[in-house]
Tab-separated table of C-alpha atoms in Angstrom:
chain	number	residue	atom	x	y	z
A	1	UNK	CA	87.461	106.924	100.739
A	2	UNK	CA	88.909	103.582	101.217
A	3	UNK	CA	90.844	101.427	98.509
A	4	UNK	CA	89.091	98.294	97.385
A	5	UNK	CA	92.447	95.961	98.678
A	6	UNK	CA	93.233	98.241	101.796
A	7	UNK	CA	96.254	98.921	101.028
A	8	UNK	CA	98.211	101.550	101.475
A	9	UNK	CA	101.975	102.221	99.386
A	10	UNK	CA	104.550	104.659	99.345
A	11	UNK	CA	106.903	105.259	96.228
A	12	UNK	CA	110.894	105.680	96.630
A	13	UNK	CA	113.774	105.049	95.221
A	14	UNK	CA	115.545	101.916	96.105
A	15	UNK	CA	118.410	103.804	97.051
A	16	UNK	CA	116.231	105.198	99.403
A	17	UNK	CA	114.632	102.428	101.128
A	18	UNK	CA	118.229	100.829	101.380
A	19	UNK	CA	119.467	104.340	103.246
A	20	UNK	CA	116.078	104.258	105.505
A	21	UNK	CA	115.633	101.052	105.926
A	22	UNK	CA	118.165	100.851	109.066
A	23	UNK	CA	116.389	102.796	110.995
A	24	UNK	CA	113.444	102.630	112.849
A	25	UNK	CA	111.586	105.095	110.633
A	26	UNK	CA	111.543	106.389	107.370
A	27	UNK	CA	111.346	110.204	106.586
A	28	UNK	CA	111.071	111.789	102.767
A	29	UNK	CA	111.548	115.178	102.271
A	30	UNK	CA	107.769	115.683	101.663
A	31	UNK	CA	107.494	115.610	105.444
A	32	UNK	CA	109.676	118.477	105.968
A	33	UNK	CA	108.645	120.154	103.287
A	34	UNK	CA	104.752	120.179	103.028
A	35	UNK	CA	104.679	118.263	106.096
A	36	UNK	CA	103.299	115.099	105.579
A	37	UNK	CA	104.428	111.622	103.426
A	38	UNK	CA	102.433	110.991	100.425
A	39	UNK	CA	100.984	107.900	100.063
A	40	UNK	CA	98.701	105.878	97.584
A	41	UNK	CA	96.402	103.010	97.100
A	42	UNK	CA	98.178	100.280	94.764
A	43	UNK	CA	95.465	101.222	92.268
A	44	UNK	CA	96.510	104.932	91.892
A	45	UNK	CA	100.268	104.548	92.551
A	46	UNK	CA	100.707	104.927	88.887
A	47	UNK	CA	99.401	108.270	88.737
A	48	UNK	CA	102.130	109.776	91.314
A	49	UNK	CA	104.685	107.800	89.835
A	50	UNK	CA	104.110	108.766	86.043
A	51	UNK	CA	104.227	113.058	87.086
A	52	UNK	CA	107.246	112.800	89.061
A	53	UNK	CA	109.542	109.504	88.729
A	54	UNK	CA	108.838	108.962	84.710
A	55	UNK	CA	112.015	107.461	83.285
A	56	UNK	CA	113.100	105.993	86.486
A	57	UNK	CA	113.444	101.614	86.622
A	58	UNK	CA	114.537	101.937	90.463
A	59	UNK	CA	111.404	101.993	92.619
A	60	UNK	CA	110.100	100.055	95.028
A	61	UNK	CA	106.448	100.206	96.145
A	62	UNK	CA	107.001	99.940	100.599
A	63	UNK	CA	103.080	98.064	101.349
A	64	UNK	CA	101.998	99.423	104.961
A	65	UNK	CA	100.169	97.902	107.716
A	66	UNK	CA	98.080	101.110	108.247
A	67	UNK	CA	97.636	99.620	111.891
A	68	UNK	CA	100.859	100.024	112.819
A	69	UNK	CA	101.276	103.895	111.015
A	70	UNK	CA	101.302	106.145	114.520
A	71	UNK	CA	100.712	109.815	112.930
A	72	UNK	CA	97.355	110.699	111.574
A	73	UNK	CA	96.532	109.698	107.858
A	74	UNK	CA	94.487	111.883	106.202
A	75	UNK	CA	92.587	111.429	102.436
A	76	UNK	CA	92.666	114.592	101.052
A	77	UNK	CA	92.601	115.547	96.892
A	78	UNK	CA	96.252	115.292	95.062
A	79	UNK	CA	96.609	117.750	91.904
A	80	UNK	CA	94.085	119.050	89.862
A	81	UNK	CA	94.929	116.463	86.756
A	82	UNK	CA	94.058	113.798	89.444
A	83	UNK	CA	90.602	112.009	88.497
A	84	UNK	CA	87.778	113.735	89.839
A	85	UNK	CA	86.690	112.785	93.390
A	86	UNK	CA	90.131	110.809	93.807
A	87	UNK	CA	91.510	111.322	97.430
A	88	UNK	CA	95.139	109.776	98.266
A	89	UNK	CA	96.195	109.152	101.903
A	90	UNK	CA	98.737	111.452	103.489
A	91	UNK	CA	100.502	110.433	106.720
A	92	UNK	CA	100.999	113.177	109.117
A	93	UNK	CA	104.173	111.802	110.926
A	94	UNK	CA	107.203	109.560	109.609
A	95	UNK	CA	106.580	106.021	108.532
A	96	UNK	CA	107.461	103.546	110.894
A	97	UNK	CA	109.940	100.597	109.420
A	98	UNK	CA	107.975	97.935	111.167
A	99	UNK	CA	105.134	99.191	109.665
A	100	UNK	CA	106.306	98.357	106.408
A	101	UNK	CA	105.146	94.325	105.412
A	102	UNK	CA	106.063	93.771	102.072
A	103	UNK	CA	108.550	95.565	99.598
A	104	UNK	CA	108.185	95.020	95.503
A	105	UNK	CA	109.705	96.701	92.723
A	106	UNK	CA	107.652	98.897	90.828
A	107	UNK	CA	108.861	99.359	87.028
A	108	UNK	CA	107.434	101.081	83.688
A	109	UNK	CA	106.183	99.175	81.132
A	110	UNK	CA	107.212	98.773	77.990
A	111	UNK	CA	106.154	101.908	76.666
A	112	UNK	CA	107.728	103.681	79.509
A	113	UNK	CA	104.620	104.331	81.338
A	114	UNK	CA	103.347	103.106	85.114
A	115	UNK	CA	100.066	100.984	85.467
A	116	UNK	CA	98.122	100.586	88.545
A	117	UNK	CA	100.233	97.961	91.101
A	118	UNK	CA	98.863	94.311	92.316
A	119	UNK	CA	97.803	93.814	95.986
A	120	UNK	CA	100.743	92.655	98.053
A	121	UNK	CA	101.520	88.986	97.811
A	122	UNK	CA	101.393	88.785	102.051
């Protein structure tokens, strides 16, 4: 499965990407502890970002260039409440800072909730 933009994000904090962003690569505690970094499509970011950051106004959606992500990505099924048939992208490895192109905050609506995210503006 492929998204429909091409486009791959990973959620943080902004705190986070601020810490990481120093360095030449960036890596969450998912790779250490199910070893790999979670990724999604801008179209099912919200989904991720509803189970485990609800509440939270400080993200920031990091857009890839998935040509410059070195370990192997993977699509494999999230959680069982996940859409049926949906596969996200896991990286196998750390991600790369120059692979990141574009930064954006990502915030709740009104109604406290996440919606899908918008392609990257570059």
């Amino acid at each position: 499965m492929t998204t429909s933009s091409g486009e791959l994000v990973h959620l943080l904090g902004a705190d986070d990407w601020a810490a990481a962003s120093s360095g030449a690569e960036y890596r969450p505690p998912s790779l250490a502890e199910v070893g790999f970094v979670h990724l999604s499509t801008p179209e099912q970011v919200y989904l991720p970002a509803n189970r485990l950051f609800g509440g939270r106004t400080d993200l920031v959606l990091l857009y890839l260039s998935e040509d410059r992500l070195a370990a192997p990505l993977r699509w494999e099924p999230g959680v069982a409440d996940d859409p049926d048939g949906m596969l996200f992208p896991h990286l196998y490895g750390p991600i790369p800072i120059a692979a990141v192109r574009s930064i954006t905050a990502y915030r709740p609506g009104q109604d406290g909730l996440f919606r899908p995210a918008g392609p990257s503006s570059t």
